PDB file of C-alpha atoms and ligand atoms in Angstrom:
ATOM      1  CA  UNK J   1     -28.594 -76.098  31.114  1.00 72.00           C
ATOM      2  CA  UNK J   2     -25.293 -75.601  28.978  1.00 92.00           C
ATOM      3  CA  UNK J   3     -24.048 -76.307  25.826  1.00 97.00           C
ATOM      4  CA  UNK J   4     -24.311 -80.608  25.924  1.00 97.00           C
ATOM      5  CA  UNK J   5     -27.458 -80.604  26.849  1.00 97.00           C
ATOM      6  CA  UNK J   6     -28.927 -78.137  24.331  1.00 98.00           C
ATOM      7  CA  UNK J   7     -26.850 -79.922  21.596  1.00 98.00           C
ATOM      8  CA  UNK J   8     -28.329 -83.193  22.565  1.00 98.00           C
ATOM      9  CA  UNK J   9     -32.348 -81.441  22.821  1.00 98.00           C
ATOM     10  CA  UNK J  10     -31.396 -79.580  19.108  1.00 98.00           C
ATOM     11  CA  UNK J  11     -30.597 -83.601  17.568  1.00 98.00           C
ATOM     12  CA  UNK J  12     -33.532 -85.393  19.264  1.00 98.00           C
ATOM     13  CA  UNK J  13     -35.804 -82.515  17.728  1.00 98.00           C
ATOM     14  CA  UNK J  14     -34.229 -82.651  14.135  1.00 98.00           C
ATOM     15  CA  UNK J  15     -34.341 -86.363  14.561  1.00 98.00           C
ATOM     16  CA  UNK J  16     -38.620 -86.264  15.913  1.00 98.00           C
ATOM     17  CA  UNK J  17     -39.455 -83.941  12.574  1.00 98.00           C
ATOM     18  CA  UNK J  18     -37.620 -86.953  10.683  1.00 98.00           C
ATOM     19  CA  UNK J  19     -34.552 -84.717   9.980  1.00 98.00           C
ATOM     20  CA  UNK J  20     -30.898 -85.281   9.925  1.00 97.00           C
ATOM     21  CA  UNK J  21     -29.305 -83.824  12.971  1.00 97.00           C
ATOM     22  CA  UNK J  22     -26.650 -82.024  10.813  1.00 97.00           C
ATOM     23  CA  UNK J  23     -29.561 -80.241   9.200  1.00 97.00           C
ATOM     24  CA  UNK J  24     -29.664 -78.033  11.841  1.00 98.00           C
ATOM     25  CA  UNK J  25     -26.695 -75.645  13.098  1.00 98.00           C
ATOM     26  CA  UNK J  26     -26.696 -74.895  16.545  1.00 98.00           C
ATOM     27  CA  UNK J  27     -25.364 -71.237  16.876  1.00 98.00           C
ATOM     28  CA  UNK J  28     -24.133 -70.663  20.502  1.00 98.00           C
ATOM     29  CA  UNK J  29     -25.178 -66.627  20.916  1.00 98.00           C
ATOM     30  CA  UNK J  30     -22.454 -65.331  23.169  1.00 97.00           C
ATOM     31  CA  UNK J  31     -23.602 -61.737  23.613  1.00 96.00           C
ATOM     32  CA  UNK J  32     -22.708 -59.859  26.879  1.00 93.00           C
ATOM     33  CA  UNK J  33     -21.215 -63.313  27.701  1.00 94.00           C
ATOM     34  CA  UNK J  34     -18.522 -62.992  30.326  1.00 94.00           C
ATOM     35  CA  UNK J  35     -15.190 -64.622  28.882  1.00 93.00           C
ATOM     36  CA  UNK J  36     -14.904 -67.007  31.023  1.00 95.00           C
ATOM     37  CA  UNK J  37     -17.926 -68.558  29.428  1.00 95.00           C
ATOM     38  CA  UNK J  38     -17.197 -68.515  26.348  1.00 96.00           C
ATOM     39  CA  UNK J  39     -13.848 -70.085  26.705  1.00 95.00           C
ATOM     40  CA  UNK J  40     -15.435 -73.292  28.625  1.00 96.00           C
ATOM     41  CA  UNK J  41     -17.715 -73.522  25.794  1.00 97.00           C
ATOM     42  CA  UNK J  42     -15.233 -73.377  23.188  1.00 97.00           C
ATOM     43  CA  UNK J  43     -13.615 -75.877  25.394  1.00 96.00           C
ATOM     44  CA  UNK J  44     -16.507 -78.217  24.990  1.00 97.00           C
ATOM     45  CA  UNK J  45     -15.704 -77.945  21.413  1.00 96.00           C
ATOM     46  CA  UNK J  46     -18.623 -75.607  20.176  1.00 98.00           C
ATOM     47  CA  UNK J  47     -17.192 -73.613  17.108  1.00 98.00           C
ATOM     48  CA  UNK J  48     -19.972 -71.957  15.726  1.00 98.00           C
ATOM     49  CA  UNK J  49     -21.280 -68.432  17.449  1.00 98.00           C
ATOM     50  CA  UNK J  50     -23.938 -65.546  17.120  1.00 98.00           C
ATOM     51  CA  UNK J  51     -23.180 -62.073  17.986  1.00 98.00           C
ATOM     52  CA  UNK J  52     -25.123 -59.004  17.387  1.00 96.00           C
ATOM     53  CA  UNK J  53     -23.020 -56.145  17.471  1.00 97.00           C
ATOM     54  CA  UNK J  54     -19.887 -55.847  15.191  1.00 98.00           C
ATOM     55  CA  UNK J  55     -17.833 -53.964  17.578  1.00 97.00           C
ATOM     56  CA  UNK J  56     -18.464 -56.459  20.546  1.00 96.00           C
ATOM     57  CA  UNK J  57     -18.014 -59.178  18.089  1.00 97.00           C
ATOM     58  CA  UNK J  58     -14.462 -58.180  16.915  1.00 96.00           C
ATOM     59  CA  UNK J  59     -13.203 -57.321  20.604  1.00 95.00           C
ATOM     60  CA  UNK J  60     -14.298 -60.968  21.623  1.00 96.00           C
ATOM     61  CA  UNK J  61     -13.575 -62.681  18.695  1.00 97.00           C
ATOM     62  CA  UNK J  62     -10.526 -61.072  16.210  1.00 93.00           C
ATOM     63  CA  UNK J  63      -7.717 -63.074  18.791  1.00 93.00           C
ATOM     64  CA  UNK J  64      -9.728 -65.942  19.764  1.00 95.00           C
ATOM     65  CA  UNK J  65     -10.149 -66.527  15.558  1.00 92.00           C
ATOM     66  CA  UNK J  66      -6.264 -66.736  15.137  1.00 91.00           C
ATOM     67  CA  UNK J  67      -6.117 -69.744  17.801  1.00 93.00           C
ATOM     68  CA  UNK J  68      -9.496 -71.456  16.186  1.00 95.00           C
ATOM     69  CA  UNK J  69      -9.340 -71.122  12.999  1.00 94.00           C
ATOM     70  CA  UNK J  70     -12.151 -73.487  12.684  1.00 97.00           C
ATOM     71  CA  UNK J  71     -14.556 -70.726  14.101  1.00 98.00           C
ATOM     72  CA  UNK J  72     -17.258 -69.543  11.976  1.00 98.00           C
ATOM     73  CA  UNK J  73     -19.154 -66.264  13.640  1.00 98.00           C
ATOM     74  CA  UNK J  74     -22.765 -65.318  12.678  1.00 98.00           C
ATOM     75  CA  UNK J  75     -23.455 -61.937  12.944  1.00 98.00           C
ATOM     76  CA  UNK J  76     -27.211 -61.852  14.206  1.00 98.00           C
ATOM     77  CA  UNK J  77     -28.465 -58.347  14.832  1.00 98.00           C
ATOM     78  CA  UNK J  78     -28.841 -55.143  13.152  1.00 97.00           C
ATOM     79  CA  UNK J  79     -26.511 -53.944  10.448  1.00 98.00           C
ATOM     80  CA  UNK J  80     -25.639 -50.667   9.714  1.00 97.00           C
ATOM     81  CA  UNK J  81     -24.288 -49.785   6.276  1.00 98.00           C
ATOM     82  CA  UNK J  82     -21.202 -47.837   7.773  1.00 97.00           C
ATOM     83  CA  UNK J  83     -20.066 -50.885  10.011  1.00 98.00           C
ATOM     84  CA  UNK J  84     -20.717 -53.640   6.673  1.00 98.00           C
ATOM     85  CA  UNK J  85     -16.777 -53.713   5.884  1.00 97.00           C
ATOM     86  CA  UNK J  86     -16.275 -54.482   9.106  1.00 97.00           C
ATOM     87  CA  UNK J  87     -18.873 -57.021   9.736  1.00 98.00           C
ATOM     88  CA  UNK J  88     -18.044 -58.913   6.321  1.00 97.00           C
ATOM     89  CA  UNK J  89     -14.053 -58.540   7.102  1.00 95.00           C
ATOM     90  CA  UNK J  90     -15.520 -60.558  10.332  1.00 96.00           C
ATOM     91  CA  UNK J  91     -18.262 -62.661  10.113  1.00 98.00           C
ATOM     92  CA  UNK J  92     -19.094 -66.174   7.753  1.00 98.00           C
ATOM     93  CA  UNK J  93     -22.602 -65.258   7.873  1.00 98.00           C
ATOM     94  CA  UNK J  94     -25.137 -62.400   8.076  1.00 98.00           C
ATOM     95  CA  UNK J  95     -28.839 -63.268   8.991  1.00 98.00           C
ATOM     96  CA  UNK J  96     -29.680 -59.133   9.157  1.00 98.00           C
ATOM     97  CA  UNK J  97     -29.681 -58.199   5.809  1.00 98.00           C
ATOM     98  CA  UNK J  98     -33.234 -56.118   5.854  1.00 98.00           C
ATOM     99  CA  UNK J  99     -33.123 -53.422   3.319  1.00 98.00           C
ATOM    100  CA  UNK J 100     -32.105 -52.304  -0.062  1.00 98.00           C
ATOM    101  CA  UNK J 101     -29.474 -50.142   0.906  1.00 98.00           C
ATOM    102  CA  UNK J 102     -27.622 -52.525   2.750  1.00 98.00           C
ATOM    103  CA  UNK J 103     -27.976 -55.160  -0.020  1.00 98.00           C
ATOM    104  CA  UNK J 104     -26.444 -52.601  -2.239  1.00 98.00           C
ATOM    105  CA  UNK J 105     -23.419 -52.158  -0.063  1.00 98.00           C
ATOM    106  CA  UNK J 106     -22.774 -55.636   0.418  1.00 98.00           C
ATOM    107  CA  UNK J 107     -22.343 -55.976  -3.322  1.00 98.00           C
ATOM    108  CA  UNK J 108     -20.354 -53.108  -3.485  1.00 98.00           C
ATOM    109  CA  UNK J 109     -17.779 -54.966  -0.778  1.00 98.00           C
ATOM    110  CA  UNK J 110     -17.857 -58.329  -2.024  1.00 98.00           C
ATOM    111  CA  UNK J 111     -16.880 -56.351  -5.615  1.00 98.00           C
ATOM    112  CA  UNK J 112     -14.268 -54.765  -3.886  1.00 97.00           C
ATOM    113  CA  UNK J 113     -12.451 -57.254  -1.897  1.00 96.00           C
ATOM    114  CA  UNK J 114     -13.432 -60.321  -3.221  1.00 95.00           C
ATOM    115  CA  UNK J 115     -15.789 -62.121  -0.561  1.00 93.00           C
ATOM    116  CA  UNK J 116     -18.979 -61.973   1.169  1.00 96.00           C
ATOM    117  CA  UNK J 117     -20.631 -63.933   4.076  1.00 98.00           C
ATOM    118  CA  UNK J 118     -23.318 -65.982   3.754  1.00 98.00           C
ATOM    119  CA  UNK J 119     -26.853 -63.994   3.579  1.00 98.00           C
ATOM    120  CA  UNK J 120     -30.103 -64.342   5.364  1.00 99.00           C
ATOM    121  CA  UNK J 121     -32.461 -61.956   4.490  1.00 98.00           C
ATOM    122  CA  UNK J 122     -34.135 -60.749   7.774  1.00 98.00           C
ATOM    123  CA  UNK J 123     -38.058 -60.819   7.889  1.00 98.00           C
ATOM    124  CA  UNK J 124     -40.290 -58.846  10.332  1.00 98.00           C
ATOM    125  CA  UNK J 125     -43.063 -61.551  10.756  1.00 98.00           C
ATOM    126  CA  UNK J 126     -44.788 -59.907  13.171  1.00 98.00           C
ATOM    127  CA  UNK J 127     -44.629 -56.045  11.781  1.00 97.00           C
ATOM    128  CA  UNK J 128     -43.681 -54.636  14.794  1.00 97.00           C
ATOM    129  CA  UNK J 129     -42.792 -50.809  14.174  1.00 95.00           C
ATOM    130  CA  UNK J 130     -40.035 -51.305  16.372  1.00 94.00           C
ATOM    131  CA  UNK J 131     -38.431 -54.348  15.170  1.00 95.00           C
ATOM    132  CA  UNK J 132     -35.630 -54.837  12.673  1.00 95.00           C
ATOM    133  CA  UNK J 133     -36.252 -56.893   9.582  1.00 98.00           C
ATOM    134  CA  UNK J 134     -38.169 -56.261   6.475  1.00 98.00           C
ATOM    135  CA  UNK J 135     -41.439 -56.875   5.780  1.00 98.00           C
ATOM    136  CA  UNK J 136     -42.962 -60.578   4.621  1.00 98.00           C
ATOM    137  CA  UNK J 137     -44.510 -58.803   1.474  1.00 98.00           C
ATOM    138  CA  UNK J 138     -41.524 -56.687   0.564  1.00 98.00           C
ATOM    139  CA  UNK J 139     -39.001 -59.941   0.950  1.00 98.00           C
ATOM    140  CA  UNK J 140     -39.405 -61.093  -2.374  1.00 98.00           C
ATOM    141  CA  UNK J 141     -38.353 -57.923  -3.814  1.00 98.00           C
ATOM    142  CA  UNK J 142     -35.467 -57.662  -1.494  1.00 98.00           C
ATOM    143  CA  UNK J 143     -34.551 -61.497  -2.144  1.00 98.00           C
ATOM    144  CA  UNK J 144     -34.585 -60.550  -5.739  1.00 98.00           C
ATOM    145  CA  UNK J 145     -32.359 -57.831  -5.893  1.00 98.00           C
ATOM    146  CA  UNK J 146     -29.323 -59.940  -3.551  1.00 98.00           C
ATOM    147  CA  UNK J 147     -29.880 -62.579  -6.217  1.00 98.00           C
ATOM    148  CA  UNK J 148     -29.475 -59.834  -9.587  1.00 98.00           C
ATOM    149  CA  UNK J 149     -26.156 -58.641  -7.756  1.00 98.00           C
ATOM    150  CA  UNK J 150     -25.288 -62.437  -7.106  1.00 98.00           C
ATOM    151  CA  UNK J 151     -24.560 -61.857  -3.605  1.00 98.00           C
ATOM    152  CA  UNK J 152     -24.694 -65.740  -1.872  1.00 98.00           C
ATOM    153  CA  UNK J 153     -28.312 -65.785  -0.067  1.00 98.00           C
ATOM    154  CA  UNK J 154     -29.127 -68.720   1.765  1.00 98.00           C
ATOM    155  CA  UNK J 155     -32.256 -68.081   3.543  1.00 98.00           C
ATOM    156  CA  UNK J 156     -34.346 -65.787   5.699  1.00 99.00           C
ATOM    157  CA  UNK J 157     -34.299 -65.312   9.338  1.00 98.00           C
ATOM    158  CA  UNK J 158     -36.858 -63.744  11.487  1.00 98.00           C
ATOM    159  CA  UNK J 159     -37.656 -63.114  15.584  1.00 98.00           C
ATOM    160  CA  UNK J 160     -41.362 -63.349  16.655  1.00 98.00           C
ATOM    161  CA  UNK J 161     -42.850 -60.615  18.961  1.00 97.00           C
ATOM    162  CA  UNK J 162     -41.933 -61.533  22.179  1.00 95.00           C
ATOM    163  CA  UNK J 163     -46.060 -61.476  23.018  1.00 95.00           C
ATOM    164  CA  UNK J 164     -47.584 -63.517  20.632  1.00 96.00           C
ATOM    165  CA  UNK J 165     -46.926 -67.569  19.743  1.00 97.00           C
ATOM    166  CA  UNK J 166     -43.648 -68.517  17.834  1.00 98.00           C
ATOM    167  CA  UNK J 167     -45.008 -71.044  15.569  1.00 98.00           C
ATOM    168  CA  UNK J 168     -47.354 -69.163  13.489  1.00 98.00           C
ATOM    169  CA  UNK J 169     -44.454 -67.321  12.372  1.00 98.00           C
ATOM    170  CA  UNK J 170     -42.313 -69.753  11.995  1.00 98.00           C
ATOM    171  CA  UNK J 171     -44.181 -71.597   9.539  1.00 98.00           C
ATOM    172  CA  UNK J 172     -44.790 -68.280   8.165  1.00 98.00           C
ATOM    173  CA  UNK J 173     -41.275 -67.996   7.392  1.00 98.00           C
ATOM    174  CA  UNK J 174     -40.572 -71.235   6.357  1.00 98.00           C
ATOM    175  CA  UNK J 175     -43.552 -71.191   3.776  1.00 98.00           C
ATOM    176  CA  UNK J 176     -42.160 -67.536   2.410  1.00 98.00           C
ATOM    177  CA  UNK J 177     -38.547 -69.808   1.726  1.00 98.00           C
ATOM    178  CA  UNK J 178     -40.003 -72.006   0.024  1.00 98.00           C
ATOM    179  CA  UNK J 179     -41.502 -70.162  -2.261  1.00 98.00           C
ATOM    180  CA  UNK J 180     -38.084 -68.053  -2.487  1.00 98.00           C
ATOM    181  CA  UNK J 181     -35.993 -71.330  -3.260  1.00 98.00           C
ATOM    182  CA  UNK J 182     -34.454 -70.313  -0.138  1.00 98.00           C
ATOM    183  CA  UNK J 183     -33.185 -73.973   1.804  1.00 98.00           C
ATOM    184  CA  UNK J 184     -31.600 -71.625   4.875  1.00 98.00           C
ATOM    185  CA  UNK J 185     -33.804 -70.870   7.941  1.00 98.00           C
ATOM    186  CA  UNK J 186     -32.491 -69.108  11.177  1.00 99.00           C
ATOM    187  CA  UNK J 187     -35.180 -69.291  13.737  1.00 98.00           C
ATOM    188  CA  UNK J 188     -35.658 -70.374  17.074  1.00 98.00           C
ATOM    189  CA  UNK J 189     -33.869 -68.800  20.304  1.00 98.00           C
ATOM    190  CA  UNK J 190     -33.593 -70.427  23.973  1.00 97.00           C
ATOM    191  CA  UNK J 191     -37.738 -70.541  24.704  1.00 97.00           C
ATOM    192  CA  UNK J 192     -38.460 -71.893  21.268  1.00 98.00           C
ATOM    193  CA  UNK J 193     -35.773 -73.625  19.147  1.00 98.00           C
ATOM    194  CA  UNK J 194     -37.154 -77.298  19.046  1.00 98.00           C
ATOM    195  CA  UNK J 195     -40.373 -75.881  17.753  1.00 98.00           C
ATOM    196  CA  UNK J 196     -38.689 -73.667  15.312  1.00 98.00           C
ATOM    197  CA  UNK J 197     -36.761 -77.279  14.237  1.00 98.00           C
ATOM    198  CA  UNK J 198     -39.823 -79.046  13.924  1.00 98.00           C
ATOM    199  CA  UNK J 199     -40.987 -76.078  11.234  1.00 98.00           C
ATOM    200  CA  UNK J 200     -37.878 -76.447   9.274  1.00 98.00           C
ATOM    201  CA  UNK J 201     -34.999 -74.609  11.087  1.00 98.00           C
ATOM    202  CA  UNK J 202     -31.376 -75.033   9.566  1.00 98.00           C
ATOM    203  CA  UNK J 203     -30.114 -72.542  11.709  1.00 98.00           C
ATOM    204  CA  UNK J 204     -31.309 -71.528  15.700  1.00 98.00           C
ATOM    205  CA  UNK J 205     -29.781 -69.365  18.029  1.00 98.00           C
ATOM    206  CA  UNK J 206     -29.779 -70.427  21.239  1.00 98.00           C
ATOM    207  CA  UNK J 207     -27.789 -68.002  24.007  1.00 97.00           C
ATOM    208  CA  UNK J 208     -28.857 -67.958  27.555  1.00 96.00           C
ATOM    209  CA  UNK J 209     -29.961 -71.815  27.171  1.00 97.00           C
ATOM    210  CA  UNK J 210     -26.371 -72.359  27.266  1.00 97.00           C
ATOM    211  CA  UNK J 211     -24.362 -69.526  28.762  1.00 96.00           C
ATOM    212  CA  UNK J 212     -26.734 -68.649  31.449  1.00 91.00           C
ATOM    213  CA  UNK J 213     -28.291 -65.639  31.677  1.00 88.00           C
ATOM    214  CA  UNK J 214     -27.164 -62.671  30.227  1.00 83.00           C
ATOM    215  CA  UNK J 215     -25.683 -60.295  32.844  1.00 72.00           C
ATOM    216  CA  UNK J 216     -27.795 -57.401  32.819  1.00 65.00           C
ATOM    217  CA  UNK J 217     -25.691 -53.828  31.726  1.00 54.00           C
TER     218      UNK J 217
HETATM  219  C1  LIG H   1     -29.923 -62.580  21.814  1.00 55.74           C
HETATM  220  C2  LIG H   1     -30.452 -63.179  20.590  1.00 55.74           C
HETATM  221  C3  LIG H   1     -30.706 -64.565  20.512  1.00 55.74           C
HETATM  222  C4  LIG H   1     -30.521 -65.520  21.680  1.00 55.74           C
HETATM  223  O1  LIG H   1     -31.499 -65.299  22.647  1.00 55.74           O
HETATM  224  P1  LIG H   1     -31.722 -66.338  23.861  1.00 55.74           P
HETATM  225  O2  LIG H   1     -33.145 -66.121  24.243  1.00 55.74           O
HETATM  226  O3  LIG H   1     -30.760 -65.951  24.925  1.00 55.74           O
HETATM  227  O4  LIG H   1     -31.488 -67.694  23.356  1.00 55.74           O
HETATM  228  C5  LIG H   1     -31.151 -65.071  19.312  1.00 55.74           C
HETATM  229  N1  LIG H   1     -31.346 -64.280  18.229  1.00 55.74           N
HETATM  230  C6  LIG H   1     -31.119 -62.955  18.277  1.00 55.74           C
HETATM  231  C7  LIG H   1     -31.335 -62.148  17.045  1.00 55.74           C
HETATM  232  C8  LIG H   1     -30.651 -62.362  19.443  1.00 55.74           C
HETATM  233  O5  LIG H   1     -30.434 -61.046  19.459  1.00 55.74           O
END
């Protein structure tokens, strides 16, 4: 498919649920991504990316930053608290944030040096055991404490089980925002993202779509 395409699919959607295109931030998930392409789709001017590791993310990032400084890097998957210095040293944005722990060491860093990356509070619509995220009745709670230590939180995020429907729980999530006062939403991968738009997206992260497959290993 690649990155034109999928740009063009991510405007007619916004523009079908009456939405302006720029509602909606297309973040280009570059994961296991060989380098090659990533550097043709920085060429075709995308500037906005998705990892989800930190350590990948500063290998394949810290240079490429210094030539684009007009890059802004979304840190997608799991956080742990001993990498968080790291990740917000890195990263504009952090749609992981799942527990109170972590929450409580973000504050302590932005205290510390100043700055933190934009939030979204990660939700576990489904309640899969295995899955990262917090749960949909414990997000208020969680939501509520980021806002007391006035750490910036701009929405919530969430990935349905693989097994079941996507919509359900995207208008799951996008009901729970609302009645957070949250306007961010970061949902919707390759398989899904113009339904996730039509429920309200703001952000969706879309990798193999345009990379290609992820090479397996
Ligand atoms: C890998 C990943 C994506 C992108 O998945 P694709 O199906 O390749 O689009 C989106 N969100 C998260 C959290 C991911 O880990």
């Amino acid at each position: 498919m690649g990155l034109n395409e999928i740009a063009q699919r991510v405007r007619q959607a916004a523009e079908r649920a009456g939405r302006a295109p720029a509602e909606v931030t297309l973040i280009a998930v570059s994961k296991v991504q060989p380098e090659e392409r990533i550097d043709s789709v920085l060429g075709q001017g995308q500037r906005v990316f998705g990892e989800n590791r930190v350590q990948e993310a500063q290998g394949r990032w810290s240079a490429r930053r210094d030539v684009h400084p007009d890059l802004e890097l979304h840190l997608i998957g799991p956080l742990q608290t001993n990498k968080a210095r790291a990740a917000i040293e890195l990263f504009d944005a952090i749609h992981s944030v799942d527990r109170p722990k972590l929450v409580d060491t973000l504050a302590r860093l932005r205290d510390e040096t100043g700055a933190c990356p934009r939030l979204f509070v990660q939700v576990n619509t489904g309640a899969e055991p295995q899955k990262a995220g917090i749960l949909a009745a414990d997000a208020p709670a969680l939501v509520e404490r980021a806002r007391g230590l006035d750490l910036p939180v701009e929405g919530l995020m969430c990935i349905p089980p693989a097994d079941e429907a996507a919509e359900p729980h995207f208008a799951r999530l996008a009901a729970l925002a609302a009645d957070l006062g949250l306007p961010g939403l970061s949902m919707g991968m390759s398989a899904d993202f113009e339904a996730a738009i039509a429920h309200g997206a703001t952000h969706v992260r879309v990798g193999s779509a345009i990379f290609g497959e992820r090479q397996p290993g």
